[in-house]
Every structure is written in C-alpha cells, then in structure tokens.
Short mmCIF file of C-alpha atoms and ligand atoms in Angstrom, two decimals:
data_model
loop_
_atom_site.label_atom_id
_atom_site.label_comp_id
_atom_site.label_asym_id
_atom_site.label_seq_id
_atom_site.Cartn_x
_atom_site.Cartn_y
_atom_site.Cartn_z
CA MET G 1 -72.89 58.20 -5.24
CA THR G 2 -75.35 57.14 -2.32
CA TRP G 3 -76.85 59.71 -0.36
CA GLU G 4 -79.90 58.39 1.30
CA GLU G 5 -80.74 56.74 4.89
CA ARG G 6 -81.15 53.35 5.24
CA TRP G 7 -83.11 51.64 8.33
CA HIS G 8 -81.20 49.14 10.34
CA PRO G 9 -83.74 46.55 11.52
CA LEU G 10 -82.23 45.13 14.23
CA ARG G 11 -81.19 48.27 16.60
CA GLU G 12 -84.30 50.00 15.02
CA GLU G 13 -82.75 53.12 14.04
CA TRP G 14 -81.83 54.95 10.90
CA VAL G 15 -78.66 55.53 9.31
CA ILE G 16 -77.63 58.68 7.35
CA ILE G 17 -75.45 57.22 4.16
CA ALA G 18 -73.76 60.39 2.86
CA ALA G 19 -70.96 58.90 0.70
CA HIS G 20 -70.85 62.05 -1.45
CA ARG G 21 -68.55 63.61 2.07
CA GLN G 22 -65.94 60.99 1.73
CA ASP G 23 -63.46 62.85 -0.03
CA ARG G 24 -63.64 65.97 1.46
CA PRO G 25 -60.28 67.12 2.68
CA TRP G 26 -59.12 66.47 5.93
CA THR G 27 -56.71 68.25 8.14
CA GLY G 28 -57.29 66.85 10.87
CA GLU G 29 -55.24 64.04 13.31
CA THR G 30 -54.57 61.15 11.67
CA VAL G 31 -53.29 57.31 13.05
CA LYS G 32 -49.87 56.05 12.97
CA HIS G 33 -49.52 52.29 12.42
CA GLN G 34 -47.25 50.45 14.41
CA ASN G 35 -46.30 47.98 11.63
CA GLU G 36 -42.78 45.98 12.85
CA PRO G 37 -42.83 42.38 12.92
CA ARG G 38 -43.67 41.23 17.06
CA PRO G 39 -41.97 38.49 18.06
CA PRO G 40 -43.61 34.95 18.90
CA TYR G 41 -42.85 35.55 22.54
CA VAL G 42 -42.43 38.63 24.78
CA LYS G 43 -40.85 38.40 28.15
CA ASP G 44 -43.14 41.21 30.19
CA CYS G 45 -46.21 40.06 28.01
CA TYR G 46 -48.75 39.36 30.67
CA LEU G 47 -50.39 36.69 28.43
CA CYS G 48 -47.25 34.44 26.95
CA PRO G 49 -47.11 31.41 28.06
CA GLY G 50 -45.09 30.94 31.28
CA ASN G 51 -45.16 34.64 32.71
CA ALA G 52 -46.07 35.83 35.63
CA ARG G 53 -49.71 38.49 35.83
CA ILE G 54 -49.96 40.91 38.04
CA SER G 55 -52.32 38.81 40.30
CA GLY G 56 -49.22 36.97 40.90
CA ALA G 57 -50.15 34.17 39.04
CA VAL G 58 -47.98 32.46 36.30
CA ASN G 59 -49.40 30.94 33.35
CA PRO G 60 -48.44 27.73 32.39
CA SER G 61 -46.45 26.79 29.56
CA TYR G 62 -49.94 26.35 27.16
CA ASP G 63 -49.92 25.56 23.55
CA GLY G 64 -53.23 26.12 21.90
CA ILE G 65 -55.80 28.75 23.94
CA PHE G 66 -55.40 29.56 27.42
CA LEU G 67 -58.62 30.97 29.13
CA PHE G 68 -58.40 32.97 33.05
CA ASP G 69 -60.59 35.11 34.92
CA ASN G 70 -59.53 38.64 34.16
CA ASP G 71 -57.04 40.10 37.07
CA HIS G 72 -58.64 43.31 37.17
CA PRO G 73 -62.35 42.50 36.67
CA SER G 74 -65.09 45.29 35.97
CA VAL G 75 -67.77 42.60 36.87
CA GLY G 76 -66.85 40.28 39.72
CA LEU G 77 -68.72 37.61 41.97
CA ASP G 78 -66.98 39.27 44.84
CA ALA G 79 -68.09 42.89 44.01
CA PRO G 80 -68.97 44.54 47.08
CA THR G 81 -72.96 45.43 47.71
CA PRO G 82 -72.92 49.11 47.62
CA PRO G 83 -74.97 51.35 50.06
CA ALA G 84 -78.57 52.29 49.04
CA THR G 85 -79.19 55.26 46.90
CA GLY G 86 -81.69 57.19 49.60
CA SER G 87 -83.06 58.28 46.10
CA ASP G 88 -86.57 57.27 44.22
CA VAL G 89 -84.69 58.60 40.61
CA TYR G 90 -81.02 56.59 40.92
CA ARG G 91 -81.10 52.75 41.66
CA ASN G 92 -77.47 51.09 42.21
CA ARG G 93 -76.44 47.46 42.65
CA SER G 94 -73.37 45.04 42.63
CA ALA G 95 -71.54 44.38 39.91
CA GLN G 96 -72.16 41.05 39.84
CA GLY G 97 -70.90 39.09 37.33
CA ILE G 98 -67.74 36.86 35.56
CA ALA G 99 -65.05 38.61 33.47
CA ARG G 100 -62.48 36.28 31.77
CA VAL G 101 -59.42 36.64 28.92
CA LEU G 102 -59.14 33.88 26.74
CA CYS G 103 -55.63 33.89 24.76
CA TYR G 104 -56.16 32.57 21.25
CA SER G 105 -52.47 31.29 21.21
CA PRO G 106 -49.49 31.13 22.48
CA ARG G 107 -47.64 32.66 19.83
CA HIS G 108 -47.15 36.75 20.34
CA ASP G 109 -47.41 37.43 17.20
CA LEU G 110 -50.16 36.32 15.63
CA SER G 111 -53.76 37.22 15.41
CA LEU G 112 -56.96 35.65 14.40
CA ALA G 113 -56.08 36.31 10.56
CA GLN G 114 -52.72 34.35 10.97
CA LEU G 115 -54.66 31.02 12.62
CA GLU G 116 -55.30 28.26 11.45
CA VAL G 117 -58.80 26.97 10.31
CA CYS G 118 -58.80 24.19 12.47
CA GLU G 119 -57.34 26.52 15.44
CA ILE G 120 -60.50 29.08 14.64
CA GLU G 121 -62.53 25.82 15.55
CA ARG G 122 -60.58 25.07 18.82
CA LEU G 123 -61.50 28.77 19.02
CA ILE G 124 -65.44 28.68 18.30
CA ALA G 125 -65.24 25.27 20.60
CA ALA G 126 -63.90 27.22 23.41
CA TRP G 127 -66.47 30.18 23.02
CA GLN G 128 -69.32 27.18 22.70
CA ARG G 129 -68.13 25.95 25.93
CA GLU G 130 -67.68 29.90 27.72
CA TYR G 131 -71.37 30.47 26.78
CA VAL G 132 -72.96 27.01 27.98
CA ASP G 133 -71.05 27.12 30.86
CA LEU G 134 -71.65 30.47 32.02
CA GLY G 135 -74.98 30.52 30.79
CA GLU G 136 -75.95 28.26 32.96
CA ARG G 137 -75.04 29.80 36.22
CA GLN G 138 -78.03 30.90 38.30
CA GLU G 139 -76.70 34.58 38.50
CA ILE G 140 -76.12 35.18 34.99
CA ASP G 141 -78.25 36.54 32.55
CA HIS G 142 -76.22 37.37 29.37
CA VAL G 143 -72.28 35.94 28.34
CA LEU G 144 -71.10 38.40 25.88
CA ILE G 145 -68.14 37.69 24.32
CA PHE G 146 -66.20 40.43 22.17
CA GLU G 147 -62.24 40.97 21.24
CA ASN G 148 -61.00 44.52 20.88
CA LYS G 149 -57.94 44.43 18.09
CA GLY G 150 -55.76 47.30 17.94
CA GLU G 151 -54.56 50.60 19.43
CA VAL G 152 -57.28 52.76 18.14
CA VAL G 153 -59.80 50.67 19.86
CA GLY G 154 -57.72 51.24 23.52
CA VAL G 155 -55.59 47.57 22.85
CA SER G 156 -52.26 47.65 24.60
CA ASN G 157 -51.18 44.43 24.51
CA PRO G 158 -51.33 43.06 21.02
CA HIS G 159 -51.12 39.28 21.94
CA PRO G 160 -54.03 37.72 20.37
CA HIS G 161 -56.84 37.29 23.04
CA CYS G 162 -60.70 37.86 23.66
CA GLN G 163 -63.05 38.98 26.48
CA ILE G 164 -65.67 37.60 28.37
CA TYR G 165 -68.03 39.39 30.40
CA ALA G 166 -71.11 36.94 32.04
CA THR G 167 -73.23 39.85 33.48
CA ASN G 168 -76.19 40.04 35.73
CA PHE G 169 -78.09 41.70 32.96
CA ILE G 170 -78.41 42.15 29.34
CA PHE G 171 -76.40 44.50 27.17
CA LYS G 172 -78.29 47.02 25.55
CA THR G 173 -77.87 45.85 22.23
CA ILE G 174 -79.04 42.41 22.45
CA GLU G 175 -81.73 43.89 24.51
CA THR G 176 -82.95 45.93 20.98
CA GLU G 177 -81.84 43.24 18.99
CA VAL G 178 -83.74 40.81 20.65
CA LYS G 179 -87.23 42.75 21.11
CA ALA G 180 -86.54 43.65 17.16
CA SER G 181 -86.25 40.29 16.17
CA SER G 182 -88.86 39.23 18.90
CA ARG G 183 -91.64 41.44 17.26
CA TYR G 184 -90.82 40.82 13.50
CA LEU G 185 -91.08 37.20 14.39
CA SER G 186 -94.48 37.58 15.58
CA GLU G 187 -95.33 39.92 12.64
CA LYS G 188 -94.41 37.85 9.80
CA GLY G 189 -93.60 34.64 10.97
CA ARG G 190 -90.31 34.21 10.26
CA THR G 191 -86.80 35.19 11.29
CA LEU G 192 -85.44 38.70 10.96
CA PHE G 193 -81.93 37.75 10.60
CA SER G 194 -82.47 34.68 8.37
CA ASP G 195 -84.60 37.35 6.23
CA ILE G 196 -81.66 39.91 6.23
CA ILE G 197 -79.41 36.84 5.02
CA ALA G 198 -81.61 35.93 1.97
CA ALA G 199 -82.06 39.81 1.39
CA GLU G 200 -78.63 39.74 0.95
CA GLN G 201 -78.34 36.74 -0.87
CA ARG G 202 -80.73 38.00 -3.07
CA ASP G 203 -79.11 41.33 -3.96
CA ALA G 204 -75.27 39.19 -3.71
CA ASN G 205 -73.32 42.74 -3.89
CA ARG G 206 -72.77 42.95 -0.32
CA ILE G 207 -71.65 39.21 0.15
CA ILE G 208 -67.57 38.95 1.15
CA SER G 209 -67.73 35.24 1.92
CA GLU G 210 -69.73 32.44 1.57
CA ASN G 211 -69.88 28.40 1.70
CA GLU G 212 -72.58 25.89 2.34
CA THR G 213 -73.86 27.09 6.11
CA ALA G 214 -71.95 30.53 6.76
CA ILE G 215 -71.63 34.15 5.30
CA ALA G 216 -69.69 37.30 5.76
CA PHE G 217 -71.68 40.36 4.25
CA LEU G 218 -71.31 44.07 5.11
CA PRO G 219 -74.85 44.90 5.31
CA TYR G 220 -77.14 47.07 3.78
CA PHE G 221 -77.37 49.23 6.85
CA ALA G 222 -73.82 49.04 8.14
CA ARG G 223 -72.48 52.18 10.53
CA TYR G 224 -68.89 52.21 9.85
CA ALA G 225 -67.33 51.63 6.50
CA TYR G 226 -66.04 48.48 6.88
CA GLU G 227 -68.80 46.95 9.16
CA VAL G 228 -69.31 42.96 8.74
CA PHE G 229 -71.59 40.33 9.95
CA VAL G 230 -70.54 36.93 9.58
CA ALA G 231 -73.30 34.05 10.38
CA PRO G 232 -74.42 30.33 10.05
CA LYS G 233 -76.46 30.34 7.99
CA GLN G 234 -79.33 28.36 9.90
CA SER G 235 -80.87 30.24 12.68
CA HIS G 236 -78.99 29.37 15.66
CA GLN G 237 -79.77 31.24 19.38
CA SER G 238 -75.81 30.85 20.31
CA ILE G 239 -72.96 29.29 19.17
CA ALA G 240 -73.50 26.77 21.33
CA SER G 241 -75.73 24.93 19.05
CA LEU G 242 -74.01 24.40 15.85
CA ASN G 243 -72.60 20.99 14.93
CA ASP G 244 -68.93 20.32 13.95
CA ALA G 245 -69.61 20.88 9.84
CA GLU G 246 -71.37 24.37 11.00
CA ALA G 247 -68.44 25.16 13.04
CA ARG G 248 -66.06 24.61 10.57
CA ASP G 249 -67.62 26.48 8.04
CA LEU G 250 -67.92 29.46 10.38
CA ALA G 251 -64.58 29.01 11.33
CA GLU G 252 -63.30 29.16 7.39
CA VAL G 253 -65.64 32.22 6.44
CA LEU G 254 -64.56 34.36 9.61
CA LYS G 255 -60.89 32.99 8.35
CA ASP G 256 -61.27 34.03 5.28
CA THR G 257 -62.86 37.47 6.33
CA VAL G 258 -60.29 38.68 8.74
CA VAL G 259 -57.96 37.92 6.29
CA ARG G 260 -59.68 40.37 3.79
CA PHE G 261 -59.69 43.33 6.64
CA ASP G 262 -55.61 42.74 6.90
CA ASN G 263 -55.27 42.58 3.44
CA LEU G 264 -57.18 45.68 3.18
CA TRP G 265 -53.78 48.17 3.78
CA GLN G 266 -51.23 45.45 4.59
CA MET G 267 -51.37 46.19 8.04
CA PRO G 268 -52.63 44.66 11.58
CA PHE G 269 -56.61 45.87 10.98
CA PRO G 270 -58.17 47.59 14.30
CA TYR G 271 -61.85 46.24 14.81
CA VAL G 272 -64.44 45.35 17.88
CA MET G 273 -65.68 42.15 17.24
CA PRO G 274 -68.80 41.39 19.72
CA LEU G 275 -70.42 38.12 19.54
CA HIS G 276 -73.92 38.74 19.50
CA GLN G 277 -76.21 35.67 21.32
CA ALA G 278 -79.38 35.07 23.23
CA PRO G 279 -79.67 35.78 26.51
CA THR G 280 -79.07 33.53 28.96
CA ASP G 281 -81.64 34.37 31.98
CA GLY G 282 -84.63 31.51 30.59
CA GLY G 283 -86.37 33.57 28.21
CA ASP G 284 -87.78 32.86 25.19
CA TYR G 285 -85.12 33.54 22.35
CA ARG G 286 -86.60 31.57 19.38
CA ALA G 287 -86.34 34.28 17.14
CA PHE G 288 -82.83 35.33 17.93
CA HIS G 289 -80.04 34.60 15.41
CA PHE G 290 -76.44 34.39 16.68
CA HIS G 291 -74.07 36.36 14.67
CA ILE G 292 -70.65 37.83 15.04
CA GLU G 293 -70.48 41.85 14.73
CA PHE G 294 -67.16 43.45 12.64
CA HIS G 295 -67.02 47.29 14.33
CA PRO G 296 -63.61 48.99 12.40
CA PRO G 297 -63.04 52.50 13.54
CA LEU G 298 -60.78 52.67 9.95
CA ARG G 299 -62.48 54.44 7.55
CA ARG G 300 -59.24 55.10 5.33
CA PRO G 301 -55.78 53.62 7.05
CA ASN G 302 -55.10 56.50 8.89
CA LEU G 303 -58.14 57.89 9.49
CA LEU G 304 -60.49 56.72 12.33
CA LYS G 305 -64.43 56.78 12.11
CA TYR G 306 -64.79 59.89 14.51
CA LEU G 307 -68.25 59.45 16.83
CA ALA G 308 -69.55 63.11 17.21
CA GLY G 309 -72.51 64.97 17.10
CA PRO G 310 -74.94 62.81 15.46
CA GLU G 311 -73.69 59.38 16.92
CA ILE G 312 -72.75 60.54 20.70
CA GLY G 313 -75.13 63.80 20.81
CA GLY G 314 -77.94 62.27 18.75
CA GLY G 315 -77.64 58.54 18.99
CA ASN G 316 -77.68 57.56 15.00
CA PHE G 317 -74.68 57.10 13.20
CA LEU G 318 -73.83 59.03 9.90
CA SER G 319 -71.78 56.97 7.18
CA ASP G 320 -69.53 58.43 4.58
CA THR G 321 -68.91 55.02 2.81
CA SER G 322 -71.75 53.56 0.40
CA PRO G 323 -71.70 50.02 1.91
CA GLU G 324 -72.20 48.57 -1.69
CA GLU G 325 -68.23 50.03 -2.77
CA LYS G 326 -66.59 48.99 0.90
CA ALA G 327 -68.19 45.45 0.29
CA ALA G 328 -66.74 45.22 -3.28
CA GLU G 329 -63.14 46.38 -2.08
CA LEU G 330 -63.48 43.61 0.64
CA ARG G 331 -64.18 41.06 -1.91
CA ALA G 332 -61.84 42.36 -4.28
CA LEU G 333 -58.73 41.13 -2.27
CA PRO G 334 -56.69 38.22 -2.01
CA ASN G 335 -57.90 35.78 0.96
CA LEU G 336 -54.04 34.80 1.44
CA HIS G 337 -52.83 36.77 4.53
CA TYR G 338 -50.33 39.49 3.10
CA THR G 339 -47.90 38.50 5.09
CA MET G 340 -47.64 35.06 3.95
CA ARG G 341 -47.20 35.97 0.20
CA LYS G 342 -43.88 36.70 -1.01
ZN1 LIG J 1 -47.79 37.76 24.31
ZN1 LIG J 2 -76.12 42.13 16.30
#
C-alpha cells in the first residue's frame, strides 16, 4: 500500500498519497447514474442540429462539428465597464473575452469515446484553428479549451461538446505550470514535461496508451484516482503546431484513453478535460509543452472524490488510491468501447 507524499512538479505542490485509506467504510451519499441509451436527436436539445437556442438563433443542420458563441457567456467583448472600487486593496475590471461552444457531433447520443479517430482528428483541427484565431487577437491573453462531462461535474446536457474561454488573463494553473516549466528549463536546460514523459517511459508502470508520437499516462503525482495526461511526445507550446501525423497519433491515443474510461465501469465516465496550452500574450513560452489533462471526479462507480479540508481548506490534494494500481486497472481494460461489444 502506497503511503507517501509525492511532488507535483507542474503545480509545484505536494500530493499526499494514502492508498491504505481507500477501503475505509462509507455510509454517506452515493452517486446514481443514468445509463439508459439516449436518442440520436432530441427535440428540445439546444445543441442538436436544426434546433433553436435560447438566444433565438437556430442551429444549422450541421454534420461534423459545430461552433458558436456561447449564449450565456462568462466573458464577452461587450461586458460592461464596472464602476471603480474606490479601494486600495480591491481591484476590478471588465470581464473581457470570448466564450464559445463546440459540438463534437450532430449525434446527441455519442461521446468523445464513440467518435471515429478521423472525427477526433477533425475536432483537433478545430481546436487548432480556435487557438490560433482567438489567440491572435490583441485582447486575448489565453485560450482555455475544456470539456466538462457528466452530471457530477454539473453538465445538464449530455450532447457531446466542449467550451472555449478566450480571456484577457492567464488561468492560474497555466500560470503556475508556465513558471515551473520556465524555471526548470533555465536550471536544467531541458523541458519539464519532456522529462516527465521520459520518467514515465522509464518506469512504464503508469502508461495507459502510446504510439509513435503520442502518449497517455496516469502521472506519478496524480491528484485524482483516474487522472490521465495525454500529450504529444515532441514538445509543442500548443496544439496548433502539431503536424498531421502527430494530430492523428494524438487522436488515436485520446480515443484509446476515453474508451478505457467508459469501459472501466461500463458507463459514460465523467471528467473535466482541459487542454493546457501556452498563453497567447506574446510571451516566451519555449519551456511549455502542450498536454491534455483528465480530472475524473469519481473514485468508484458511485463514489465521488470529495474536495474538503486538505483540498479546499489547505489547497493540497489527498489521494486515497495508488497511481500504479489505477494505471494497471485502466491498462488491463479492452480498447473497444463497451457499447460496440456483443
Ligand atoms: Zn443534442
Ligand atoms: Zn497541465
């Protein structure tokens, strides 16, 4: 049983791994799952083709991906200018930015795991375009692309989609990773994330999926039971500079990873999936290595990882599971989606 603290070199913080606690009795609330098959089209879904959205806009009869500006944006170019605070300690400013929604497929009943590799390649191409187009804008310093999946992370509409927040600031985790990566490069002359990949390859115990140019692994310092990082092996500051072969390889490894997630408990596996990419504010980000992170909130089919005293109160994670054991679990699963098996 693993019982130790592990250093998270990207976040520069300790993670307590206390795997001997995982079987402690639980009498609290458990999570119920809806596992009934969904129809391919839903009349009142605001993401399905041909349907009207709350803004009055009508979705086109799209047949690949579909991108639109969020009807309830958290940041917007027309956000109001707030009144001055009149305080030395409190600051404010306009919530400038662009918020978009990107549907993966016209099919309401599919998920990333059920898309064909070529469809995921088209999705990657869209992510590349959005990063470049939004990042080029003077007022945008960072482009955060993420997918929230599952009711337990607050998603009410299961239609497969991700969101894009292009903001006038750099999100905190990216800022932390940028600083850690830059310091590492100047101290060691090497890229931090490349060294993490090399360490995972040397150890090999936590690798989930790998091909010529892409890799998925459950990191040594994982904070969540089934946390997985997916990345190109070559260092790229963002997804935009992947060539076609690298994009294809990334699509394959990404699919393999999410299929294993769904196969774990034979149900749609919830997660938060951010793409971590270099800021677009014109800074020097040579040290940054683009990667995709999966943060799944469940540690058992019906049991949430609650964020409590250590995480919310103290800011460091307590993990009740061994990364090596969880990686072995994922690796042992078939890579054909359970809905495709007879
Ligand atoms: Zn839909
Ligand atoms: Zn990251």
